[in-house]
CSV table of C-alpha atoms and ligand atoms in Angstrom, one decimal:
chain,number,residue,atom,x,y,z
A,241,UNK,CA,40.9,125.2,36.3
A,242,UNK,CA,37.4,123.2,35.7
A,243,UNK,CA,37.7,124.7,31.9
A,244,UNK,CA,41.1,123.0,31.1
A,245,UNK,CA,39.3,120.0,29.7
A,246,UNK,CA,37.3,122.0,27.2
A,247,UNK,CA,40.3,124.3,26.8
A,248,UNK,CA,42.2,121.1,25.3
A,249,UNK,CA,39.5,119.8,23.2
A,250,UNK,CA,38.9,123.3,21.5
A,251,UNK,CA,42.8,123.4,21.1
A,252,UNK,CA,43.7,119.4,20.3
A,253,UNK,CA,44.6,119.5,16.7
A,254,UNK,CA,46.2,123.0,17.2
A,255,UNK,CA,48.5,121.1,19.8
A,256,UNK,CA,49.1,118.2,17.6
A,257,UNK,CA,50.0,120.2,14.9
A,258,UNK,CA,52.4,122.4,16.8
A,259,UNK,CA,54.3,119.4,18.4
A,260,UNK,CA,54.5,117.6,14.7
A,261,UNK,CA,56.3,120.7,13.3
A,262,UNK,CA,58.6,120.7,16.3
A,263,UNK,CA,59.3,117.0,15.3
A,264,UNK,CA,60.1,117.4,11.9
A,265,UNK,CA,63.4,119.1,13.1
A,266,UNK,CA,66.2,116.8,13.4
A,267,UNK,CA,68.0,117.9,16.7
A,268,UNK,CA,70.5,115.2,17.0
A,269,UNK,CA,72.7,116.8,19.6
A,270,UNK,CA,75.2,113.7,19.4
A,271,UNK,CA,75.7,114.5,15.4
A,272,UNK,CA,77.7,117.6,14.4
A,273,UNK,CA,75.8,117.5,11.0
A,274,UNK,CA,72.8,118.1,12.6
A,275,UNK,CA,74.3,121.7,14.3
A,276,UNK,CA,72.0,123.8,11.9
A,277,UNK,CA,68.8,121.6,12.8
A,278,UNK,CA,69.4,122.1,16.7
A,279,UNK,CA,69.8,125.4,16.5
A,280,UNK,CA,66.4,125.7,14.6
A,281,UNK,CA,64.8,123.7,17.0
A,282,UNK,CA,66.1,126.0,20.1
A,283,UNK,CA,64.2,128.8,17.8
A,284,UNK,CA,61.5,127.0,17.6
A,285,UNK,CA,61.1,126.5,21.7
A,286,UNK,CA,62.4,130.2,22.1
A,287,UNK,CA,59.2,131.7,19.9
A,288,UNK,CA,56.8,128.9,21.5
A,289,UNK,CA,57.7,130.2,24.8
A,290,UNK,CA,56.7,134.0,24.0
A,291,UNK,CA,53.6,132.8,22.3
A,292,UNK,CA,52.9,130.8,25.7
A,293,UNK,CA,52.8,133.8,27.5
A,294,UNK,CA,56.3,134.1,28.9
A,295,UNK,CA,58.1,137.4,29.6
A,296,UNK,CA,62.4,137.7,29.2
A,297,UNK,CA,62.5,134.9,26.6
A,298,UNK,CA,66.0,134.7,25.9
A,299,UNK,CA,68.3,132.3,24.2
A,300,UNK,CA,71.1,131.7,26.5
A,301,UNK,CA,74.7,131.1,24.8
A,302,UNK,CA,76.7,128.3,26.5
A,303,UNK,CA,80.2,126.7,25.3
A,304,UNK,CA,77.7,124.7,23.1
A,305,UNK,CA,74.0,124.5,22.3
A,306,UNK,CA,72.2,127.1,24.1
A,307,UNK,CA,69.7,127.2,26.6
A,308,UNK,CA,66.2,128.9,26.4
A,309,UNK,CA,65.2,130.6,29.2
A,310,UNK,CA,61.8,132.4,29.7
A,311,UNK,CA,59.7,133.2,32.9
A,312,UNK,CA,56.4,134.5,34.2
A,313,UNK,CA,56.8,136.3,37.6
A,314,UNK,CA,53.2,137.1,39.1
A,315,UNK,CA,54.1,137.9,42.2
A,316,UNK,CA,57.4,137.4,43.8
A,317,UNK,CA,55.6,136.3,47.0
A,318,UNK,CA,53.8,133.3,45.3
A,319,UNK,CA,55.8,130.3,45.1
A,320,UNK,CA,58.1,129.7,41.7
A,321,UNK,CA,58.4,126.4,39.2
A,322,UNK,CA,60.9,125.7,37.3
A,323,UNK,CA,60.4,123.6,34.4
A,324,UNK,CA,63.2,121.6,32.7
A,325,UNK,CA,63.2,119.8,29.9
A,326,UNK,CA,65.3,119.2,26.4
A,327,UNK,CA,64.8,120.1,22.9
A,328,UNK,CA,68.0,117.4,21.5
A,329,UNK,CA,67.2,114.0,20.4
A,330,UNK,CA,68.7,110.8,20.0
A,331,UNK,CA,70.1,109.8,16.8
A,332,UNK,CA,67.5,108.0,14.9
A,333,UNK,CA,69.4,105.0,13.7
A,334,UNK,CA,69.2,102.3,12.7
A,335,UNK,CA,66.9,104.0,10.3
A,336,UNK,CA,65.8,100.8,8.3
A,337,UNK,CA,64.0,99.7,11.0
A,338,UNK,CA,61.6,102.6,11.3
A,339,UNK,CA,58.4,102.0,10.0
A,340,UNK,CA,57.9,105.6,8.9
A,341,UNK,CA,60.4,108.0,8.6
A,342,UNK,CA,61.9,109.5,12.2
A,343,UNK,CA,61.8,113.3,11.3
A,344,UNK,CA,58.0,112.6,9.1
A,345,UNK,CA,55.9,112.7,12.0
A,346,UNK,CA,52.4,110.3,11.7
A,347,UNK,CA,49.9,109.7,14.1
A,348,UNK,CA,49.2,105.7,14.1
A,349,UNK,CA,47.0,103.7,16.3
A,350,UNK,CA,48.7,100.9,18.4
A,351,UNK,CA,47.3,98.2,20.6
A,352,UNK,CA,48.4,100.2,23.4
A,353,UNK,CA,47.6,103.6,22.1
A,354,UNK,CA,43.9,103.0,20.6
A,355,UNK,CA,43.7,106.7,20.3
A,356,UNK,CA,47.0,106.9,18.2
A,357,UNK,CA,50.3,107.8,18.9
A,358,UNK,CA,53.0,110.4,17.2
A,359,UNK,CA,55.6,108.4,15.8
A,360,UNK,CA,59.0,110.5,15.6
A,361,UNK,CA,62.4,110.4,17.0
A,362,UNK,CA,61.7,112.7,20.3
A,363,UNK,CA,57.9,112.1,20.5
A,364,UNK,CA,58.4,111.3,23.7
A,365,UNK,CA,61.6,111.9,24.6
A,366,UNK,CA,61.6,114.5,25.6
A,367,UNK,CA,60.0,117.0,22.8
A,368,UNK,CA,56.2,116.0,23.3
A,369,UNK,CA,56.6,115.8,26.8
A,370,UNK,CA,58.4,119.3,27.3
A,371,UNK,CA,56.0,120.5,24.8
A,372,UNK,CA,52.9,119.7,27.0
A,373,UNK,CA,54.7,122.3,29.7
A,374,UNK,CA,54.5,125.2,26.9
A,375,UNK,CA,50.9,124.5,26.4
A,376,UNK,CA,50.2,123.8,29.9
A,377,UNK,CA,51.1,127.5,30.2
A,378,UNK,CA,49.3,129.0,27.4
A,379,UNK,CA,46.4,127.2,28.9
A,380,UNK,CA,47.3,129.0,32.1
A,381,UNK,CA,48.2,132.7,31.3
A,382,UNK,CA,45.7,132.9,28.4
A,383,UNK,CA,42.3,131.8,30.8
A,384,UNK,CA,44.1,133.8,33.9
A,385,UNK,CA,44.8,130.3,35.5
A,386,UNK,CA,48.2,130.6,36.5
A,387,UNK,CA,48.4,130.5,40.3
A,388,UNK,CA,52.1,131.0,41.0
A,389,UNK,CA,55.4,132.0,39.2
A,390,UNK,CA,57.3,130.0,36.8
A,391,UNK,CA,60.7,129.8,35.2
A,392,UNK,CA,61.1,127.6,32.0
A,393,UNK,CA,65.1,126.0,31.2
A,394,UNK,CA,65.2,124.1,27.8
A,395,UNK,CA,68.3,122.5,27.2
A,396,UNK,CA,70.0,121.2,23.9
A,397,UNK,CA,72.7,118.6,25.3
A,398,UNK,CA,70.5,116.3,27.3
A,399,UNK,CA,71.3,113.2,25.1
A,400,UNK,CA,74.9,114.0,25.6
A,401,UNK,CA,75.5,114.3,29.1
A,402,UNK,CA,74.3,117.9,29.8
A,403,UNK,CA,77.8,119.6,29.8
A,404,UNK,CA,76.7,123.2,28.9
A,405,UNK,CA,74.1,123.1,31.5
A,406,UNK,CA,76.6,122.1,34.2
A,407,UNK,CA,78.3,125.2,33.3
A,408,UNK,CA,75.4,127.3,32.9
A,409,UNK,CA,73.8,126.4,36.4
A,410,UNK,CA,76.0,127.5,38.7
A,411,UNK,CA,76.7,130.8,36.9
A,412,UNK,CA,73.0,131.6,37.0
A,413,UNK,CA,71.7,130.4,40.2
A,414,UNK,CA,69.8,133.4,41.0
A,415,UNK,CA,67.8,133.7,37.7
A,416,UNK,CA,67.1,130.0,38.5
A,417,UNK,CA,66.1,130.4,42.1
A,418,UNK,CA,62.8,128.5,42.6
A,419,UNK,CA,60.6,126.2,45.2
A,420,UNK,CA,60.4,123.2,43.2
A,421,UNK,CA,61.8,121.7,39.8
A,422,UNK,CA,59.1,120.1,37.7
A,423,UNK,CA,60.5,117.6,34.8
A,424,UNK,CA,58.5,115.7,32.5
A,425,UNK,CA,61.2,113.3,30.8
A,426,UNK,CA,60.2,110.1,32.5
A,427,UNK,CA,57.5,107.3,32.2
A,428,UNK,CA,54.8,106.0,34.2
A,429,UNK,CA,53.4,102.3,34.5
A,430,UNK,CA,50.5,102.4,32.1
A,431,UNK,CA,47.6,104.8,30.7
A,432,UNK,CA,45.0,103.2,33.5
A,433,UNK,CA,47.9,103.3,36.3
A,434,UNK,CA,49.5,106.4,36.8
A,435,UNK,CA,52.7,106.6,38.6
A,436,UNK,CA,55.1,109.4,39.7
A,437,UNK,CA,59.0,108.6,39.0
A,438,UNK,CA,60.5,108.7,42.5
A,439,UNK,CA,64.2,108.0,41.8
A,440,UNK,CA,67.0,107.7,38.8
A,441,UNK,CA,69.8,105.8,38.5
A,442,UNK,CA,73.2,107.3,38.1
A,443,UNK,CA,75.7,106.6,35.1
A,444,UNK,CA,79.3,106.0,34.5
A,445,UNK,CA,79.8,105.6,30.7
A,446,UNK,CA,83.2,104.4,29.5
A,447,UNK,CA,84.9,103.5,26.2
A,448,UNK,CA,87.8,100.7,26.1
A,449,UNK,CA,90.5,100.2,23.5
A,450,UNK,CA,92.3,97.0,23.4
A,451,UNK,CA,95.3,96.6,21.2
A,452,UNK,CA,97.0,93.7,20.1
A,453,UNK,CA,99.5,93.5,17.4
A,454,UNK,CA,100.9,96.6,15.5
A,455,UNK,CA,98.5,95.7,12.4
A,456,UNK,CA,95.9,93.8,11.5
A,457,UNK,CA,97.4,90.3,11.0
A,458,UNK,CA,96.8,87.3,8.5
A,459,UNK,CA,94.5,85.0,10.6
A,460,UNK,CA,96.3,81.8,9.1
A,461,UNK,CA,100.0,82.7,9.3
A,462,UNK,CA,99.4,84.5,13.0
A,463,UNK,CA,96.6,83.1,14.5
A,464,UNK,CA,96.9,80.9,17.4
A,465,UNK,CA,100.3,82.8,18.2
A,466,UNK,CA,99.4,86.1,18.7
A,467,UNK,CA,96.8,87.4,21.3
A,468,UNK,CA,93.2,88.6,19.2
A,469,UNK,CA,92.3,91.9,21.1
A,470,UNK,CA,88.6,91.0,19.9
A,471,UNK,CA,89.0,87.5,21.6
A,472,UNK,CA,90.5,89.1,24.7
A,473,UNK,CA,88.2,92.0,24.9
A,474,UNK,CA,85.0,89.7,25.1
A,475,UNK,CA,86.7,87.4,27.3
A,476,UNK,CA,87.6,90.5,29.6
A,477,UNK,CA,84.0,91.6,29.3
A,478,UNK,CA,82.5,88.1,30.1
A,479,UNK,CA,84.8,87.7,33.5
A,480,UNK,CA,82.7,91.1,34.5
A,481,UNK,CA,80.0,89.4,35.4
A,482,UNK,CA,79.9,86.1,37.7
A,483,UNK,CA,78.0,83.3,37.3
A,484,UNK,CA,75.0,84.7,39.6
A,485,UNK,CA,75.1,88.1,37.5
A,486,UNK,CA,76.9,90.0,40.0
A,487,UNK,CA,79.8,92.5,39.1
A,488,UNK,CA,82.9,91.4,39.8
A,489,UNK,CA,84.7,94.9,40.1
A,490,UNK,CA,85.8,94.9,44.1
A,491,UNK,CA,84.5,97.6,45.5
A,492,UNK,CA,81.4,98.0,42.7
A,493,UNK,CA,78.7,97.7,45.5
A,494,UNK,CA,80.6,98.8,48.5
A,495,UNK,CA,78.0,102.1,49.0
A,496,UNK,CA,75.1,100.4,47.5
A,497,UNK,CA,72.2,101.1,49.5
A,498,UNK,CA,70.3,97.9,50.4
A,499,UNK,CA,66.3,98.3,50.6
A,500,UNK,CA,64.6,97.0,53.9
A,501,UNK,CA,62.3,94.1,53.4
A,502,UNK,CA,59.4,96.5,53.8
A,503,UNK,CA,60.7,98.4,51.2
A,504,UNK,CA,60.8,96.0,48.9
A,505,UNK,CA,57.7,94.5,49.8
A,506,UNK,CA,56.1,98.1,49.3
A,507,UNK,CA,57.9,97.9,45.5
A,508,UNK,CA,56.5,94.8,45.0
A,509,UNK,CA,52.9,95.7,45.1
A,510,UNK,CA,52.9,97.9,41.7
A,511,UNK,CA,51.4,96.1,39.3
A,512,UNK,CA,53.4,94.0,36.8
A,513,UNK,CA,52.8,90.9,34.7
A,514,UNK,CA,56.2,89.0,34.1
A,515,UNK,CA,54.1,87.3,31.2
A,516,UNK,CA,53.6,90.5,29.2
A,517,UNK,CA,56.8,92.0,29.9
A,518,UNK,CA,58.2,89.0,28.2
A,519,UNK,CA,55.6,89.0,25.5
A,520,UNK,CA,56.2,92.7,24.5
A,521,UNK,CA,59.7,91.8,24.2
A,522,UNK,CA,59.9,88.4,22.7
A,523,UNK,CA,61.8,87.0,24.9
A,524,UNK,CA,61.4,83.6,26.5
A,525,UNK,CA,63.3,84.3,29.8
A,526,UNK,CA,64.2,87.2,31.6
A,527,UNK,CA,67.8,87.7,32.8
A,528,UNK,CA,69.7,89.2,35.7
A,529,UNK,CA,71.0,89.4,39.3
A,530,UNK,CA,70.2,86.5,41.2
A,531,UNK,CA,67.8,87.3,44.1
A,532,UNK,CA,66.1,90.4,42.8
A,533,UNK,CA,63.1,90.6,40.7
A,534,UNK,CA,62.7,92.5,37.4
A,535,UNK,CA,61.4,95.5,38.5
A,536,UNK,CA,64.4,95.7,41.2
A,537,UNK,CA,66.9,94.8,38.7
A,538,UNK,CA,65.9,97.6,36.6
A,539,UNK,CA,65.5,100.3,39.2
A,540,UNK,CA,67.1,99.9,42.8
A,541,UNK,CA,69.9,97.8,41.5
A,542,UNK,CA,73.2,98.6,39.6
A,543,UNK,CA,74.1,97.3,36.3
A,544,UNK,CA,77.0,97.0,33.8
A,545,UNK,CA,76.5,96.7,29.9
A,546,UNK,CA,77.8,96.6,26.8
A,547,UNK,CA,76.2,99.3,24.4
A,548,UNK,CA,78.8,99.0,21.2
A,549,UNK,CA,81.1,96.6,20.5
A,550,UNK,CA,83.8,96.8,17.2
A,551,UNK,CA,86.6,95.8,15.9
A,552,UNK,CA,87.9,93.6,12.6
A,553,UNK,CA,86.0,93.0,10.0
A,554,UNK,CA,82.2,93.5,9.4
A,555,UNK,CA,81.8,94.5,6.0
A,556,UNK,CA,80.1,91.8,3.3
A,557,UNK,CA,81.4,88.6,3.0
A,558,UNK,CA,84.2,86.9,4.9
A,559,UNK,CA,88.0,88.2,5.5
A,560,UNK,CA,90.4,86.5,7.4
A,561,UNK,CA,92.2,89.0,9.4
A,562,UNK,CA,93.5,89.5,13.3
A,563,UNK,CA,92.5,93.0,13.9
A,564,UNK,CA,94.9,95.3,15.9
A,565,UNK,CA,92.3,96.6,18.0
A,566,UNK,CA,89.0,96.2,19.3
A,567,UNK,CA,86.7,98.5,21.0
A,568,UNK,CA,83.4,98.5,23.2
A,569,UNK,CA,81.3,101.3,24.9
A,570,UNK,CA,80.1,100.5,28.4
A,571,UNK,CA,77.7,102.2,30.9
A,572,UNK,CA,77.2,101.3,34.4
A,573,UNK,CA,73.9,102.5,36.1
A,574,UNK,CA,74.3,103.3,39.3
A,575,UNK,CA,72.1,103.8,42.5
A,576,UNK,CA,72.0,106.6,44.9
A,577,UNK,CA,75.0,106.8,47.4
A,578,UNK,CA,77.4,105.2,44.4
A,579,UNK,CA,79.7,108.3,43.5
A,580,UNK,CA,80.0,108.0,39.8
A,581,UNK,CA,83.3,109.2,39.6
A,582,UNK,CA,84.6,106.8,42.3
A,583,UNK,CA,83.0,104.1,40.2
A,584,UNK,CA,84.7,105.1,36.9
A,585,UNK,CA,88.2,104.9,38.8
A,586,UNK,CA,87.2,101.3,40.0
A,587,UNK,CA,86.2,100.4,36.4
A,588,UNK,CA,89.3,101.7,34.9
A,589,UNK,CA,91.8,100.4,37.8
A,590,UNK,CA,90.2,97.1,37.3
A,591,UNK,CA,89.7,96.8,33.7
A,592,UNK,CA,93.5,97.6,33.4
A,593,UNK,CA,94.2,95.1,35.8
A,594,UNK,CA,92.7,91.9,34.3
A,595,UNK,CA,94.4,92.8,30.9
A,596,UNK,CA,96.8,89.6,29.9
A,597,UNK,CA,100.4,90.9,29.1
A,598,UNK,CA,100.0,90.0,25.4
A,599,UNK,CA,97.9,93.1,24.9
A,600,UNK,CA,97.1,96.9,25.8
A,601,UNK,CA,94.1,98.1,27.3
A,602,UNK,CA,93.1,102.0,27.4
A,603,UNK,CA,90.2,102.8,29.7
A,604,UNK,CA,88.2,106.4,28.5
A,605,UNK,CA,85.9,107.8,30.7
A,606,UNK,CA,82.8,109.7,28.9
A,607,UNK,CA,80.3,111.1,30.9
A,608,UNK,CA,78.3,110.1,34.2
A,609,UNK,CA,76.1,111.7,36.9
A,610,UNK,CA,74.9,111.1,40.3
A,611,UNK,CA,71.4,109.2,40.8
A,612,UNK,CA,68.5,110.6,42.5
A,613,UNK,CA,65.6,109.9,45.1
A,614,UNK,CA,63.0,112.1,45.3
A,615,UNK,CA,61.4,112.6,48.9
A,616,UNK,CA,57.3,111.8,49.1
A,617,UNK,CA,57.0,113.0,52.1
A,618,UNK,CA,57.1,116.8,50.9
A,619,UNK,CA,54.2,118.8,49.2
A,620,UNK,CA,55.7,119.0,45.8
A,621,UNK,CA,55.1,115.2,45.8
A,622,UNK,CA,51.4,115.6,47.3
A,623,UNK,CA,50.9,118.3,45.0
A,624,UNK,CA,51.9,116.0,41.9
A,625,UNK,CA,49.8,113.2,43.4
A,626,UNK,CA,46.6,115.2,43.9
A,627,UNK,CA,47.1,116.5,40.3
A,628,UNK,CA,47.4,113.1,38.8
A,629,UNK,CA,44.2,111.9,41.1
A,630,UNK,CA,42.1,114.8,39.4
A,631,UNK,CA,42.8,114.0,36.2
A,632,UNK,CA,43.2,110.2,36.0
A,633,UNK,CA,40.8,109.6,38.9
A,634,UNK,CA,43.3,107.3,40.8
A,635,UNK,CA,46.3,107.8,43.1
A,636,UNK,CA,49.3,107.4,41.8
A,637,UNK,CA,52.1,104.7,42.4
A,638,UNK,CA,55.5,106.0,43.3
A,639,UNK,CA,57.9,104.2,41.3
A,640,UNK,CA,61.6,104.1,40.8
A,641,UNK,CA,62.9,104.3,37.5
A,642,UNK,CA,66.2,102.5,36.0
A,643,UNK,CA,67.0,105.6,33.5
A,644,UNK,CA,69.4,108.8,34.4
A,645,UNK,CA,68.8,112.6,33.9
A,646,UNK,CA,72.2,113.1,35.6
A,647,UNK,CA,71.6,117.0,36.0
A,648,UNK,CA,68.8,116.5,38.3
A,649,UNK,CA,71.4,116.0,41.2
A,650,UNK,CA,73.3,118.9,39.9
A,651,UNK,CA,70.2,121.0,40.6
A,652,UNK,CA,69.8,120.0,44.0
A,653,UNK,CA,73.3,120.6,44.6
A,654,UNK,CA,73.7,124.1,43.1
A,655,UNK,CA,69.9,125.4,43.8
A,656,UNK,CA,69.0,123.6,46.6
A,657,UNK,CA,65.8,122.8,45.4
A,658,UNK,CA,64.1,119.2,45.2
A,659,UNK,CA,62.7,117.7,41.5
A,660,UNK,CA,59.3,116.2,40.9
A,661,UNK,CA,59.3,113.8,38.0
A,662,UNK,CA,55.9,113.7,36.5
A,663,UNK,CA,56.3,111.8,33.3
A,664,UNK,CA,53.7,110.9,31.1
A,665,UNK,CA,55.5,108.2,28.6
A,666,UNK,CA,55.6,104.3,28.8
A,667,UNK,CA,58.1,101.9,28.4
A,668,UNK,CA,56.9,100.5,25.2
A,669,UNK,CA,57.1,104.2,23.7
A,670,UNK,CA,60.2,103.1,22.4
A,671,UNK,CA,62.7,105.9,23.3
A,672,UNK,CA,65.9,105.8,22.1
A,673,UNK,CA,64.9,103.2,19.9
A,674,UNK,CA,63.4,102.7,16.0
A,675,UNK,CA,59.6,103.8,16.2
A,676,UNK,CA,59.5,106.1,19.0
A,677,UNK,CA,56.1,107.6,19.7
A,678,UNK,CA,54.1,109.0,22.1
A,679,UNK,CA,50.3,108.8,22.6
A,680,UNK,CA,47.8,111.5,22.0
A,681,UNK,CA,46.2,110.3,25.0
A,682,UNK,CA,49.6,111.0,26.8
A,683,UNK,CA,50.4,114.0,25.3
A,684,UNK,CA,46.8,115.7,26.1
A,685,UNK,CA,46.4,114.0,29.7
A,686,UNK,CA,50.2,115.6,30.5
A,687,UNK,CA,48.7,119.1,29.5
A,688,UNK,CA,45.5,118.7,31.6
A,689,UNK,CA,47.2,117.1,34.7
A,690,UNK,CA,49.9,119.8,34.8
A,691,UNK,CA,48.2,123.2,35.9
A,692,UNK,CA,46.5,121.0,38.8
A,693,UNK,CA,50.2,120.8,39.9
A,694,UNK,CA,50.5,124.3,39.7
A,695,UNK,CA,47.4,124.9,41.8
A,696,UNK,CA,48.0,122.5,44.3
A,697,UNK,CA,51.6,123.0,44.9
A,698,UNK,CA,50.5,127.0,45.1
A,699,UNK,CA,48.0,126.2,47.9
A,700,UNK,CA,50.0,123.6,49.7
A,701,UNK,CA,52.9,125.9,49.9
A,702,UNK,CA,50.2,128.8,51.4
A,703,UNK,CA,49.6,126.1,54.4
A,704,UNK,CA,53.2,125.5,55.3
B,1198,BES,N1,64.6,111.1,29.5
B,1198,BES,C1,65.8,109.9,29.5
B,1198,BES,C2,66.0,109.6,30.7
B,1198,BES,C3,64.6,108.8,31.2
B,1198,BES,C4,63.9,108.1,30.6
B,1198,BES,C5,64.8,108.1,32.8
B,1198,BES,C6,62.6,107.2,31.0
B,1198,BES,C7,63.6,107.7,33.2
B,1198,BES,C8,62.5,107.3,32.2
B,1198,BES,C9,67.0,110.7,29.2
B,1198,BES,O1,67.0,111.7,28.1
B,1198,BES,C10,68.0,109.5,28.9
B,1198,BES,O2,67.9,109.3,27.6
B,1198,BES,N2,69.3,109.5,29.5
B,1198,BES,C11,70.1,109.1,29.3
B,1198,BES,C12,71.6,109.8,30.1
B,1198,BES,C13,72.3,110.7,29.1
B,1198,BES,C14,73.4,111.1,30.3
B,1198,BES,C15,72.5,110.3,28.1
B,1198,BES,C16,70.0,107.7,29.8
B,1198,BES,O3,69.0,107.1,31.0
B,1198,BES,O4,70.6,106.6,29.1
B,1199,MN,MN1,64.9,112.8,28.0
B,1200,MN,MN1,67.0,110.2,26.2
């Protein structure tokens, strides 16, 4: 693998230009107006896997968007790595806050990325990170450095809950059989502080609808005498946290795993500056559950957040009205052991029970999934750790993330294999936000590090 650095140096511009082409296609899975583009992106991924040396590349049809599968089996006695990623992206809005158009990728320098970063929706989540694997494979196949078997499974519905993948996986267990699943769809601490994600939170996502009077009312004629659904909804939402920011839903914390003092002390060793954190977000104070640090609040503790709230008049000027209905979208991030279906049920029962008689409440569950913790005492983690050591010159720090990739728990259930999360994004890369970007350094470093994972995983598998 000694030539991986020079291979990347020689192909750097090609690698960047190809990713830029991929980023130009607006593959927004949430919005059916982009269906054609999502399908075009699937074609792009399919072709790129063929060019990278994959065999049996196919567009696997599902009830939703297709899953791209490809493989390179060099010897059935060798281990098999299954790479997962997603080619769909989040919607780009609010579009007016982008400094350059979301689907016209440009490379710009930033304070954190002095070598430049590619600005585009999906640059980091997940097209850039998924494409690192395609290019790492291209390097390995074209230079005779592929040490084991590899399978690729790239989906187009991750950002909307991976429904079709959950349909596909149990139906294709043999095809997808593997020794380890490798995913780059998370982050690391900083470009000089590599880390490996060892946990993902689960998720329960619900929408609530509060209905008051059967029509919108004049807020003078009726105001004060009839329940205002927006007032009621905001009061109900406010009651979901107590003065210590604990969630008030009965039973919510029942299965939450409490970390030991030692585990928390270990976590607290990870480099973190609260001052820089606040500065980067332009806030004067952080906020969260009493008794826990910022890093604990955003990884090992469950949360409840309103993601959107609407109703009534929000247009220009003023309209005096009491709306008939008010709505909110609420997400709960869950920790391992909390069952997302159970939590959804608890939320529904509680939210309905706290509704005053003056309104009607409907809770609609959206999607969800289980959290995940990756073990660090197995060869997959050791191989990943050695890979980062080789290319970063530093041992990576294991760190639990607050984000969710619900399909990972399903992989373990259906395919009986562990997942290793080698993410190369940074929290400041603004995924799901305007001005999402991915460092050129991170992109190339990912392509460099991935082949070493294959090498060490194969070597460590032989020793077993
Ligand atoms: N790649 C993210 C998840 C992520 C990002 C995990 C950074 C850890 C660190 C993924 O695409 C995502 O956005 N997941 C959703 C859940 C999904 C069901 C819509 C999330 O976490 O909100
Ligand atoms: Mn992602
Ligand atoms: Mn995402």
